[in-house]
PDB file of C-alpha atoms in Angstrom:
ATOM      1  CA  MET A   1     -13.433   4.743  18.153  1.00  0.00           C
ATOM      2  CA  ALA A   2      -9.818   5.346  16.100  1.00  0.00           C
ATOM      3  CA  ASP A   3      -9.467   2.248  17.703  1.00  0.00           C
ATOM      4  CA  LYS A   4     -11.818   0.425  15.642  1.00  0.00           C
ATOM      5  CA  ILE A   5     -10.473   1.845  12.598  1.00  0.00           C
ATOM      6  CA  VAL A   6      -6.743   0.931  13.106  1.00  0.00           C
ATOM      7  CA  SER A   7      -7.511  -2.414  14.219  1.00  0.00           C
ATOM      8  CA  LYS A   8      -9.785  -2.795  10.964  1.00  0.00           C
ATOM      9  CA  PHE A   9      -7.195  -1.236   8.173  1.00  0.00           C
ATOM     10  CA  GLY A  10      -4.141  -1.137   9.779  1.00  0.00           C
ATOM     11  CA  GLN A  11      -1.731   1.272   8.054  1.00  0.00           C
ATOM     12  CA  LYS A  12      -4.517   2.160   5.657  1.00  0.00           C
ATOM     13  CA  ALA A  13      -6.039   4.092   7.727  1.00  0.00           C
ATOM     14  CA  VAL A  14      -3.776   6.800   9.750  1.00  0.00           C
ATOM     15  CA  ILE A  15      -4.862   8.718  12.674  1.00  0.00           C
ATOM     16  CA  ASP A  16      -3.559  12.263  12.557  1.00  0.00           C
ATOM     17  CA  TYR A  17      -5.096  13.624  15.155  1.00  0.00           C
ATOM     18  CA  ILE A  18      -7.733  13.035  18.416  1.00  0.00           C
ATOM     19  CA  ARG A  19      -8.969  15.575  20.217  1.00  0.00           C
ATOM     20  CA  THR A  20     -12.659  15.982  21.919  1.00  0.00           C
ATOM     21  CA  ASN A  21     -15.379  15.058  20.205  1.00  0.00           C
ATOM     22  CA  ARG A  22     -13.318  15.058  16.737  1.00  0.00           C
ATOM     23  CA  ILE A  23     -11.367  12.117  14.964  1.00  0.00           C
ATOM     24  CA  ARG A  24      -9.247  13.101  11.745  1.00  0.00           C
ATOM     25  CA  VAL A  25      -8.015   9.743   9.436  1.00  0.00           C
ATOM     26  CA  ASN A  26      -5.868  10.156   6.376  1.00  0.00           C
ATOM     27  CA  THR A  27      -6.401   7.262   3.813  1.00  0.00           C
ATOM     28  CA  LYS A  28      -5.088   6.988   0.179  1.00  0.00           C
ATOM     29  CA  LYS A  29      -7.609   7.184  -2.115  1.00  0.00           C
ATOM     30  CA  GLU A  30      -7.622   3.930  -3.081  1.00  0.00           C
ATOM     31  CA  ASP A  31      -9.094   3.214   0.691  1.00  0.00           C
ATOM     32  CA  ILE A  32     -11.560   5.874   1.145  1.00  0.00           C
ATOM     33  CA  LEU A  33     -14.552   4.267   0.006  1.00  0.00           C
ATOM     34  CA  ASP A  34     -13.738   1.184   2.125  1.00  0.00           C
ATOM     35  CA  ILE A  35     -13.294   2.910   5.075  1.00  0.00           C
ATOM     36  CA  ALA A  36     -16.237   5.352   4.826  1.00  0.00           C
ATOM     37  CA  TYR A  37     -18.358   2.453   4.545  1.00  0.00           C
ATOM     38  CA  PHE A  38     -16.813   1.081   7.818  1.00  0.00           C
ATOM     39  CA  ILE A  39     -17.570   4.431   9.269  1.00  0.00           C
ATOM     40  CA  ARG A  40     -21.097   4.862   7.624  1.00  0.00           C
ATOM     41  CA  ASP A  41     -22.161   0.729   8.535  1.00  0.00           C
ATOM     42  CA  GLU A  42     -20.053  -0.398  12.138  1.00  0.00           C
ATOM     43  CA  LEU A  43     -19.569   3.445  13.768  1.00  0.00           C
ATOM     44  CA  LYS A  44     -22.653   4.762  12.176  1.00  0.00           C
ATOM     45  CA  PHE A  45     -21.424   8.036  11.390  1.00  0.00           C
ATOM     46  CA  ASP A  46     -24.590   7.952   8.923  1.00  0.00           C
ATOM     47  CA  HIS A  47     -24.212  11.962   7.061  1.00  0.00           C
ATOM     48  CA  ALA A  48     -21.500  14.543   5.495  1.00  0.00           C
ATOM     49  CA  GLU A  49     -21.723  17.013   7.280  1.00  0.00           C
ATOM     50  CA  SER A  50     -19.393  19.094   4.848  1.00  0.00           C
ATOM     51  CA  VAL A  51     -16.945  19.049   2.348  1.00  0.00           C
ATOM     52  CA  GLY A  52     -13.311  20.457   1.998  1.00  0.00           C
ATOM     53  CA  GLY A  53     -10.452  20.715  -0.574  1.00  0.00           C
ATOM     54  CA  VAL A  54      -6.926  22.441   0.101  1.00  0.00           C
ATOM     55  CA  ASP A  55      -5.385  22.515  -2.423  1.00  0.00           C
ATOM     56  CA  TYR A  56      -1.064  21.951  -2.694  1.00  0.00           C
ATOM     57  CA  PRO A  57       0.112  23.480  -5.949  1.00  0.00           C
ATOM     58  CA  ASP A  58       4.059  22.664  -5.002  1.00  0.00           C
ATOM     59  CA  SER A  59       3.067  18.951  -5.028  1.00  0.00           C
ATOM     60  CA  LYS A  60       0.338  19.015  -7.707  1.00  0.00           C
ATOM     61  CA  GLU A  61      -1.843  17.607  -4.956  1.00  0.00           C
ATOM     62  CA  ILE A  62      -5.535  18.468  -3.795  1.00  0.00           C
ATOM     63  CA  GLU A  63      -6.320  16.978  -0.243  1.00  0.00           C
ATOM     64  CA  VAL A  64     -10.263  16.625  -0.417  1.00  0.00           C
ATOM     65  CA  VAL A  65     -11.522  16.045   3.420  1.00  0.00           C
ATOM     66  CA  TYR A  66     -15.211  14.711   4.433  1.00  0.00           C
ATOM     67  CA  HIS A  67     -16.724  15.413   7.443  1.00  0.00           C
ATOM     68  CA  LEU A  68     -18.777  13.193   8.854  1.00  0.00           C
ATOM     69  CA  GLY A  69     -21.672  13.051  11.720  1.00  0.00           C
ATOM     70  CA  SER A  70     -24.680  10.643  13.013  1.00  0.00           C
ATOM     71  CA  TYR A  71     -27.920  11.871  12.928  1.00  0.00           C
ATOM     72  CA  THR A  72     -29.099   8.469  13.698  1.00  0.00           C
ATOM     73  CA  ASP A  73     -27.230   7.924  16.933  1.00  0.00           C
ATOM     74  CA  GLU A  74     -28.013  11.001  19.856  1.00  0.00           C
ATOM     75  CA  GLN A  75     -24.187   9.786  21.235  1.00  0.00           C
ATOM     76  CA  LEU A  76     -22.421  10.487  18.512  1.00  0.00           C
ATOM     77  CA  GLY A  77     -24.295  14.468  17.999  1.00  0.00           C
ATOM     78  CA  ASN A  78     -21.084  16.378  19.003  1.00  0.00           C
ATOM     79  CA  LYS A  79     -18.750  14.392  17.527  1.00  0.00           C
ATOM     80  CA  ILE A  80     -17.030  14.201  13.739  1.00  0.00           C
ATOM     81  CA  ILE A  81     -14.678  12.253  11.708  1.00  0.00           C
ATOM     82  CA  ALA A  82     -12.213  14.010   9.213  1.00  0.00           C
ATOM     83  CA  LEU A  83     -11.528  11.373   6.552  1.00  0.00           C
ATOM     84  CA  ALA A  84      -9.337  12.872   4.224  1.00  0.00           C
ATOM     85  CA  THR A  85      -7.583  11.745   0.953  1.00  0.00           C
ATOM     86  CA  LYS A  86      -4.913  13.392  -1.539  1.00  0.00           C
ATOM     87  CA  VAL A  87      -5.427  13.305  -5.038  1.00  0.00           C
ATOM     88  CA  PRO A  88      -3.618  14.037  -8.044  1.00  0.00           C
ATOM     89  CA  ARG A  89      -4.416  18.148  -9.248  1.00  0.00           C
ATOM     90  CA  GLU A  90      -4.405  17.306 -13.241  1.00  0.00           C
TER      91      GLU A  90
END
């Protein structure tokens, strides 16, 4: 899955880590929608399991992390893609 994301988006999608049943993808806020649509439409991760945020007061940013899963594909049932971006705090 990580290879498909990087193949499609190149440097716009940075793979932070790959672990058993979990991948984390970092991107810029300008690219998150395109990557999210690809993950939904092509990789079949059809829902957000959770959304979290991390506040970085020193750099005045908030990181938003979407944990994406699949209800429709049984083979993806225990896999999660974490899609993350940073936005200005103000």
